[in-house]
Amino acid sequence: MMARKKKAQISVYLDQAIMTMLGDYAARRGQSQSMIAEAALASFLSPDGDERREAAIAKRLDQVDRRLARQERDIAIAVETLAVFVRFWLATTPALPEPAAQAARAKAAERYDAFVTALGKRLAKGPKLRQEISEDINPMDNSENPP
């Protein structure tokens, strides 16, 4: 049988919120508060602790950077899509004579209000149209992995 090393005992005063977090964490892990506190102190005082924290922060920053890059790409695609649509629409839609143009403007205002209402409802409930489009465009992905 291996002899157990005797541990030194100290008294530490903790803020009530920290004490509650320590108790909750220890309960979730099924470990003693003393063991959790000892491990936390060892990690904090470890000579490579700063390097590990820096590596963890760098990893998180890399993840954020990748997410931002994807968002920039998605926004650029959306803007380009809208620009191409508007250019196509303007190039293919003939101008109306003035009496018909006035009626068309009135109808356009009505349709625009309906569009904004429908868009608001759609954004509130999801799924997003871009998700549906990507599912429609990539049928190979779905055929390779049947549901």
GROMACS .gro file of C-alpha atoms in nm:
model
  147
    1MET     CA    1   0.000   0.000   0.000
    2MET     CA    2   0.131   0.346  -0.090
    3ALA     CA    3   0.161   0.601   0.185
    4ARG     CA    4  -0.049   0.913   0.137
    5LYS     CA    5   0.126   1.246   0.141
    6LYS     CA    6   0.002   1.475   0.409
    7LYS     CA    7  -0.141   1.794   0.266
    8ALA     CA    8  -0.111   2.136   0.422
    9GLN     CA    9  -0.429   2.313   0.524
   10ILE     CA   10  -0.499   2.680   0.468
   11SER     CA   11  -0.794   2.907   0.532
   12VAL     CA   12  -0.915   3.113   0.241
   13TYR     CA   13  -1.187   3.375   0.238
   14LEU     CA   14  -1.397   3.371  -0.078
   15ASP     CA   15  -1.664   3.602  -0.205
   16GLN     CA   16  -2.006   3.437  -0.167
   17ALA     CA   17  -2.058   3.426  -0.545
   18ILE     CA   18  -1.723   3.246  -0.595
   19MET     CA   19  -1.805   3.006  -0.314
   20THR     CA   20  -2.140   2.926  -0.476
   21MET     CA   21  -1.972   2.867  -0.814
   22LEU     CA   22  -1.712   2.642  -0.648
   23GLY     CA   23  -1.982   2.440  -0.473
   24ASP     CA   24  -2.190   2.405  -0.789
   25TYR     CA   25  -1.888   2.302  -0.998
   26ALA     CA   26  -1.774   2.048  -0.739
   27ALA     CA   27  -2.125   1.901  -0.719
   28ARG     CA   28  -2.148   1.868  -1.100
   29ARG     CA   29  -1.810   1.695  -1.112
   30GLY     CA   30  -1.875   1.478  -0.808
   31GLN     CA   31  -1.550   1.603  -0.653
   32SER     CA   32  -1.469   1.779  -0.330
   33GLN     CA   33  -1.443   2.158  -0.322
   34SER     CA   34  -1.093   2.119  -0.182
   35MET     CA   35  -0.983   1.909  -0.481
   36ILE     CA   36  -1.132   2.160  -0.728
   37ALA     CA   37  -0.968   2.454  -0.549
   38GLU     CA   38  -0.631   2.272  -0.541
   39ALA     CA   39  -0.650   2.196  -0.915
   40ALA     CA   40  -0.747   2.557  -0.992
   41LEU     CA   41  -0.458   2.693  -0.788
   42ALA     CA   42  -0.215   2.447  -0.948
   43SER     CA   43  -0.332   2.554  -1.293
   44PHE     CA   44  -0.313   2.922  -1.206
   45LEU     CA   45   0.036   2.892  -1.055
   46SER     CA   46   0.171   2.659  -1.325
   47PRO     CA   47   0.464   2.807  -1.517
   48ASP     CA   48   0.298   2.719  -1.848
   49GLY     CA   49  -0.043   2.848  -1.737
   50ASP     CA   50   0.002   3.175  -1.925
   51GLU     CA   51   0.094   2.985  -2.241
   52ARG     CA   52  -0.212   2.762  -2.212
   53ARG     CA   53  -0.440   3.060  -2.158
   54GLU     CA   54  -0.281   3.237  -2.454
   55ALA     CA   55  -0.328   2.926  -2.671
   56ALA     CA   56  -0.693   2.901  -2.565
   57ILE     CA   57  -0.752   3.268  -2.643
   58ALA     CA   58  -0.575   3.234  -2.978
   59LYS     CA   59  -0.793   2.934  -3.065
   60ARG     CA   60  -1.109   3.129  -2.979
   61LEU     CA   61  -0.991   3.430  -3.180
   62ASP     CA   62  -0.923   3.203  -3.479
   63GLN     CA   63  -1.279   3.068  -3.452
   64VAL     CA   64  -1.420   3.421  -3.439
   65ASP     CA   65  -1.203   3.521  -3.736
   66ARG     CA   66  -1.333   3.227  -3.942
   67ARG     CA   67  -1.693   3.312  -3.853
   68LEU     CA   68  -1.640   3.675  -3.953
   69ALA     CA   69  -1.481   3.569  -4.281
   70ARG     CA   70  -1.783   3.348  -4.357
   71GLN     CA   71  -2.019   3.634  -4.274
   72GLU     CA   72  -1.827   3.872  -4.499
   73ARG     CA   73  -1.842   3.616  -4.780
   74ASP     CA   74  -2.216   3.560  -4.727
   75ILE     CA   75  -2.286   3.934  -4.724
   76ALA     CA   76  -2.080   3.984  -5.041
   77ILE     CA   77  -2.277   3.706  -5.213
   78ALA     CA   78  -2.608   3.857  -5.100
   79VAL     CA   79  -2.513   4.206  -5.220
   80GLU     CA   80  -2.389   4.073  -5.555
   81THR     CA   81  -2.705   3.866  -5.596
   82LEU     CA   82  -2.923   4.168  -5.533
   83ALA     CA   83  -2.718   4.382  -5.772
   84VAL     CA   84  -2.741   4.124  -6.051
   85PHE     CA   85  -3.116   4.088  -5.998
   86VAL     CA   86  -3.175   4.464  -6.005
   87ARG     CA   87  -2.961   4.506  -6.318
   88PHE     CA   88  -3.146   4.219  -6.491
   89TRP     CA   89  -3.486   4.353  -6.386
   90LEU     CA   90  -3.406   4.707  -6.505
   91ALA     CA   91  -3.272   4.577  -6.835
   92THR     CA   92  -3.571   4.356  -6.911
   93THR     CA   93  -3.866   4.560  -6.777
   94PRO     CA   94  -3.998   4.815  -7.027
   95ALA     CA   95  -4.112   5.158  -6.907
   96LEU     CA   96  -4.487   5.210  -6.887
   97PRO     CA   97  -4.680   5.498  -7.040
   98GLU     CA   98  -4.770   5.766  -6.780
   99PRO     CA   99  -5.136   5.672  -6.705
  100ALA     CA  100  -5.036   5.309  -6.653
  101ALA     CA  101  -4.724   5.414  -6.459
  102GLN     CA  102  -4.937   5.596  -6.198
  103ALA     CA  103  -5.151   5.285  -6.144
  104ALA     CA  104  -4.839   5.070  -6.132
  105ARG     CA  105  -4.682   5.295  -5.864
  106ALA     CA  106  -4.997   5.264  -5.651
  107LYS     CA  107  -4.997   4.886  -5.694
  108ALA     CA  108  -4.622   4.876  -5.623
  109ALA     CA  109  -4.671   5.058  -5.291
  110GLU     CA  110  -4.939   4.805  -5.194
  111ARG     CA  111  -4.719   4.510  -5.295
  112TYR     CA  112  -4.418   4.659  -5.115
  113ASP     CA  113  -4.615   4.682  -4.790
  114ALA     CA  114  -4.723   4.318  -4.832
  115PHE     CA  115  -4.362   4.221  -4.905
  116VAL     CA  116  -4.230   4.393  -4.591
  117THR     CA  117  -4.499   4.226  -4.380
  118ALA     CA  118  -4.421   3.883  -4.527
  119LEU     CA  119  -4.047   3.938  -4.480
  120GLY     CA  120  -4.099   4.032  -4.116
  121LYS     CA  121  -4.302   3.716  -4.053
  122ARG     CA  122  -4.048   3.501  -4.235
  123LEU     CA  123  -3.753   3.641  -4.040
  124ALA     CA  124  -3.941   3.593  -3.713
  125LYS     CA  125  -4.006   3.222  -3.764
  126GLY     CA  126  -3.732   3.083  -3.996
  127PRO     CA  127  -3.597   2.863  -4.160
  128LYS     CA  128  -3.405   3.105  -4.371
  129LEU     CA  129  -3.440   3.102  -4.748
  130ARG     CA  130  -3.062   3.067  -4.787
  131GLN     CA  131  -3.079   2.735  -4.599
  132GLU     CA  132  -3.352   2.610  -4.831
  133ILE     CA  133  -3.155   2.721  -5.138
  134SER     CA  134  -2.838   2.543  -5.024
  135GLU     CA  135  -3.042   2.226  -4.969
  136ASP     CA  136  -3.189   2.259  -5.320
  137ILE     CA  137  -2.856   2.335  -5.486
  138ASN     CA  138  -2.663   2.046  -5.329
  139PRO     CA  139  -2.873   1.740  -5.422
  140MET     CA  140  -2.551   1.533  -5.449
  141ASP     CA  141  -2.488   1.582  -5.078
  142ASN     CA  142  -2.836   1.453  -4.996
  143SER     CA  143  -2.812   1.155  -5.232
  144GLU     CA  144  -2.482   1.046  -5.081
  145ASN     CA  145  -2.627   1.059  -4.730
  146PRO     CA  146  -2.989   0.944  -4.750
  147PRO     CA  147  -3.212   1.040  -4.453
   0.00000   0.00000   0.00000
